[in-house]
mmCIF file of C-alpha atoms in Angstrom:
data_model
loop_
_atom_site.group_PDB
_atom_site.id
_atom_site.type_symbol
_atom_site.label_atom_id
_atom_site.label_comp_id
_atom_site.label_asym_id
_atom_site.label_seq_id
_atom_site.Cartn_x
_atom_site.Cartn_y
_atom_site.Cartn_z
ATOM 1 C CA MET A 2 -77.710 37.407 54.385
ATOM 2 C CA THR A 3 -79.227 34.042 53.571
ATOM 3 C CA SER A 4 -82.551 33.368 55.230
ATOM 4 C CA ALA A 5 -84.092 30.168 56.590
ATOM 5 C CA ALA A 6 -86.449 30.252 53.600
ATOM 6 C CA ASP A 7 -83.498 30.367 51.193
ATOM 7 C CA ILE A 8 -81.906 27.381 52.919
ATOM 8 C CA LEU A 9 -85.115 25.355 52.832
ATOM 9 C CA THR A 10 -85.620 26.166 49.147
ATOM 10 C CA LEU A 11 -82.105 25.022 48.300
ATOM 11 C CA LEU A 12 -82.425 21.850 50.346
ATOM 12 C CA GLN A 13 -85.748 21.061 48.690
ATOM 13 C CA GLU A 14 -84.177 21.544 45.250
ATOM 14 C CA ARG A 15 -81.387 19.160 46.263
ATOM 15 C CA GLY A 16 -83.768 16.627 47.779
ATOM 16 C CA GLU A 17 -82.056 16.982 51.169
ATOM 17 C CA THR A 18 -83.387 17.344 54.695
ATOM 18 C CA LEU A 19 -82.584 19.326 57.848
ATOM 19 C CA ALA A 20 -82.722 18.847 61.623
ATOM 20 C CA VAL A 21 -81.601 20.910 64.607
ATOM 21 C CA ALA A 22 -80.257 20.390 68.119
ATOM 22 C CA GLU A 23 -80.680 23.252 70.534
ATOM 23 C CA SER A 24 -79.616 24.160 74.000
ATOM 24 C CA LEU A 25 -79.514 27.894 74.750
ATOM 25 C CA THR A 26 -81.890 28.777 71.910
ATOM 26 C CA GLY A 27 -84.601 26.541 73.372
ATOM 27 C CA GLY A 28 -86.484 25.963 70.117
ATOM 28 C CA LEU A 29 -85.914 29.332 68.441
ATOM 29 C CA LEU A 30 -83.781 27.790 65.687
ATOM 30 C CA ALA A 31 -86.437 25.210 64.855
ATOM 31 C CA ALA A 32 -89.053 27.972 64.931
ATOM 32 C CA GLU A 33 -87.003 29.979 62.432
ATOM 33 C CA PHE A 34 -87.319 27.138 59.935
ATOM 34 C CA VAL A 35 -90.877 26.015 60.637
ATOM 35 C CA ALA A 36 -92.136 29.583 60.250
ATOM 36 C CA VAL A 37 -91.480 29.116 56.520
ATOM 37 C CA PRO A 38 -94.532 27.813 54.625
ATOM 38 C CA GLY A 39 -93.831 24.354 53.269
ATOM 39 C CA ALA A 40 -90.992 23.683 55.730
ATOM 40 C CA SER A 41 -92.306 20.176 56.351
ATOM 41 C CA THR A 42 -90.976 19.038 52.968
ATOM 42 C CA VAL A 43 -87.412 19.573 54.254
ATOM 43 C CA PHE A 44 -87.396 20.051 58.015
ATOM 44 C CA ARG A 45 -87.360 16.700 59.822
ATOM 45 C CA GLY A 46 -87.416 17.979 63.397
ATOM 46 C CA GLY A 47 -85.245 18.919 66.281
ATOM 47 C CA VAL A 48 -84.284 18.262 69.853
ATOM 48 C CA VAL A 49 -84.184 20.871 72.600
ATOM 49 C CA ALA A 50 -81.727 19.369 75.072
ATOM 50 C CA TYR A 51 -81.507 22.101 77.675
ATOM 51 C CA ALA A 52 -80.391 19.870 80.538
ATOM 52 C CA THR A 53 -76.826 18.603 80.169
ATOM 53 C CA GLU A 54 -77.729 14.934 80.695
ATOM 54 C CA LEU A 55 -80.238 15.131 77.821
ATOM 55 C CA LYS A 56 -77.440 16.110 75.458
ATOM 56 C CA ALA A 57 -76.024 12.644 76.118
ATOM 57 C CA SER A 58 -79.205 10.579 76.325
ATOM 58 C CA LEU A 59 -81.140 12.176 73.464
ATOM 59 C CA LEU A 60 -78.379 13.299 71.112
ATOM 60 C CA GLY A 61 -75.508 10.935 71.851
ATOM 61 C CA VAL A 62 -72.983 13.473 73.101
ATOM 62 C CA PRO A 63 -70.370 11.339 74.893
ATOM 63 C CA PRO A 64 -70.731 11.735 78.687
ATOM 64 C CA PRO A 65 -66.928 11.918 79.156
ATOM 65 C CA LEU A 66 -66.875 14.919 76.797
ATOM 66 C CA LEU A 67 -69.609 16.645 78.784
ATOM 67 C CA ASN A 68 -67.929 15.780 82.074
ATOM 68 C CA SER A 69 -64.532 17.085 81.020
ATOM 69 C CA HIS A 70 -65.533 20.162 78.986
ATOM 70 C CA GLY A 71 -69.068 21.013 80.068
ATOM 71 C CA PRO A 72 -71.979 21.701 77.734
ATOM 72 C CA VAL A 73 -70.565 24.955 76.309
ATOM 73 C CA ASP A 74 -67.718 23.693 74.168
ATOM 74 C CA PRO A 75 -66.949 23.455 70.439
ATOM 75 C CA SER A 76 -66.689 19.653 70.542
ATOM 76 C CA VAL A 77 -70.058 19.450 72.269
ATOM 77 C CA ALA A 78 -71.592 21.698 69.607
ATOM 78 C CA ALA A 79 -70.229 19.438 66.871
ATOM 79 C CA ALA A 80 -71.543 16.346 68.657
ATOM 80 C CA LEU A 81 -74.971 17.962 69.057
ATOM 81 C CA ALA A 82 -75.180 18.620 65.310
ATOM 82 C CA ALA A 83 -74.004 15.110 64.458
ATOM 83 C CA GLY A 84 -76.466 13.641 66.943
ATOM 84 C CA ALA A 85 -79.401 15.600 65.538
ATOM 85 C CA ARG A 86 -78.474 14.570 62.017
ATOM 86 C CA GLU A 87 -78.307 10.911 62.998
ATOM 87 C CA ARG A 88 -81.262 10.784 65.392
ATOM 88 C CA CYS A 89 -83.586 12.715 63.071
ATOM 89 C CA GLY A 90 -82.454 10.944 59.897
ATOM 90 C CA ALA A 91 -81.535 14.217 58.185
ATOM 91 C CA ASP A 92 -78.888 15.070 55.610
ATOM 92 C CA TRP A 93 -77.934 18.277 57.434
ATOM 93 C CA ALA A 94 -78.176 19.510 61.005
ATOM 94 C CA ALA A 95 -77.401 22.702 62.874
ATOM 95 C CA ALA A 96 -76.811 23.029 66.607
ATOM 96 C CA THR A 97 -76.531 25.715 69.264
ATOM 97 C CA THR A 98 -75.015 25.724 72.743
ATOM 98 C CA GLY A 99 -73.862 28.555 74.952
ATOM 99 C CA VAL A 100 -74.590 30.908 77.813
ATOM 100 C CA ALA A 101 -77.454 33.352 77.336
ATOM 101 C CA GLY A 102 -77.264 34.778 80.848
ATOM 102 C CA PRO A 103 -77.922 36.531 83.022
ATOM 103 C CA ASP A 104 -75.067 34.733 84.836
ATOM 104 C CA PRO A 105 -71.930 32.903 83.648
ATOM 105 C CA GLN A 106 -72.188 29.108 83.574
ATOM 106 C CA GLY A 107 -69.476 26.537 84.177
ATOM 107 C CA GLY A 108 -66.713 29.090 83.833
ATOM 108 C CA GLN A 109 -68.095 30.364 80.518
ATOM 109 C CA PRO A 110 -69.063 34.037 80.220
ATOM 110 C CA VAL A 111 -72.471 35.293 79.200
ATOM 111 C CA GLY A 112 -72.531 35.569 75.424
ATOM 112 C CA ARG A 113 -70.173 32.642 74.745
ATOM 113 C CA VAL A 114 -71.926 30.634 72.054
ATOM 114 C CA TYR A 115 -70.992 27.785 69.759
ATOM 115 C CA VAL A 116 -72.955 26.955 66.644
ATOM 116 C CA ALA A 117 -72.257 23.875 64.571
ATOM 117 C CA VAL A 118 -73.286 22.173 61.363
ATOM 118 C CA ALA A 119 -73.054 18.534 60.320
ATOM 119 C CA GLY A 120 -73.667 17.400 56.754
ATOM 120 C CA PRO A 121 -73.557 14.339 54.538
ATOM 121 C CA LEU A 122 -69.755 14.407 54.364
ATOM 122 C CA PRO A 123 -67.225 14.934 57.170
ATOM 123 C CA ALA A 124 -65.904 17.947 55.236
ATOM 124 C CA HIS A 125 -69.290 19.653 55.708
ATOM 125 C CA ALA A 126 -68.871 19.809 59.495
ATOM 126 C CA ALA A 127 -68.030 23.150 61.068
ATOM 127 C CA VAL A 128 -68.152 24.889 64.428
ATOM 128 C CA ARG A 129 -68.061 28.609 65.067
ATOM 129 C CA GLU A 130 -67.335 30.315 68.387
ATOM 130 C CA LEU A 131 -69.118 33.571 69.074
ATOM 131 C CA THR A 132 -69.011 36.210 71.758
ATOM 132 C CA LEU A 133 -72.398 37.891 71.620
ATOM 133 C CA GLU A 134 -73.357 41.005 73.506
ATOM 134 C CA GLY A 135 -76.672 42.106 74.870
ATOM 135 C CA ASP A 136 -79.353 40.697 77.092
ATOM 136 C CA ARG A 137 -80.627 37.127 77.101
ATOM 137 C CA PRO A 138 -83.010 37.579 74.140
ATOM 138 C CA ALA A 139 -80.258 39.250 72.104
ATOM 139 C CA VAL A 140 -77.802 36.414 72.741
ATOM 140 C CA ARG A 141 -80.384 33.777 71.845
ATOM 141 C CA SER A 142 -81.415 35.640 68.688
ATOM 142 C CA GLY A 143 -77.782 36.143 67.692
ATOM 143 C CA ALA A 144 -77.143 32.427 68.100
ATOM 144 C CA VAL A 145 -80.032 31.612 65.750
ATOM 145 C CA ASP A 146 -78.740 34.073 63.155
ATOM 146 C CA ALA A 147 -75.233 32.625 63.434
ATOM 147 C CA ALA A 148 -76.464 29.047 63.055
ATOM 148 C CA VAL A 149 -78.452 29.952 59.940
ATOM 149 C CA ALA A 150 -75.428 31.791 58.508
ATOM 150 C CA LEU A 151 -73.064 28.883 59.206
ATOM 151 C CA LEU A 152 -75.486 26.432 57.622
ATOM 152 C CA ALA A 153 -75.709 28.657 54.548
ATOM 153 C CA GLU A 154 -71.916 28.794 54.318
ATOM 154 C CA ARG A 155 -71.596 25.039 54.602
ATOM 155 C CA LEU A 156 -74.224 24.613 51.916
ATOM 156 C CA ALA A 157 -71.999 26.883 49.818
ATOM 157 C CA ILE A 158 -74.740 29.306 48.964
ATOM 158 C CA THR A 159 -74.753 33.045 48.826
ATOM 159 C CA ILE A 160 -78.267 34.202 48.198
ATOM 160 C CA THR A 161 -79.068 37.833 48.685
ATOM 161 C CA SER A 162 -81.906 38.689 51.002
ATOM 162 C CA ARG A 163 -85.244 38.926 49.349
#
């Protein structure tokens, strides 16, 4: 499995940068990257938009999309990643949205998670739907792992764990 450190190393070698947009993970994804020494050479920043209206005002998710689909939706995840990339001036961005529990939200079950990546080219964009099991911390942790894995895939790297 590719780690946050591996991703940051590759991005630094490429001269590229990274940002994140988070909802259910509440900063855990950013923390995964900034825990790596030297992250500031690559990591531009992130936005924790926990409240639905902040997804629109801070990250540019279209309000009609949020109104019609709710915040836990693959199109919203893609828009969060694109918004973080644009708003933070980064080459790449990863995003998380979903339901960590303990209760369902907006008709979505606990454990329904979407992670997304946006990159320099439209072909780099991707969204993955997950159904994660476990308690709230397990769902949030699983979402971080999935976002890191999707970013690694989109960067087209397969680095073995160190």
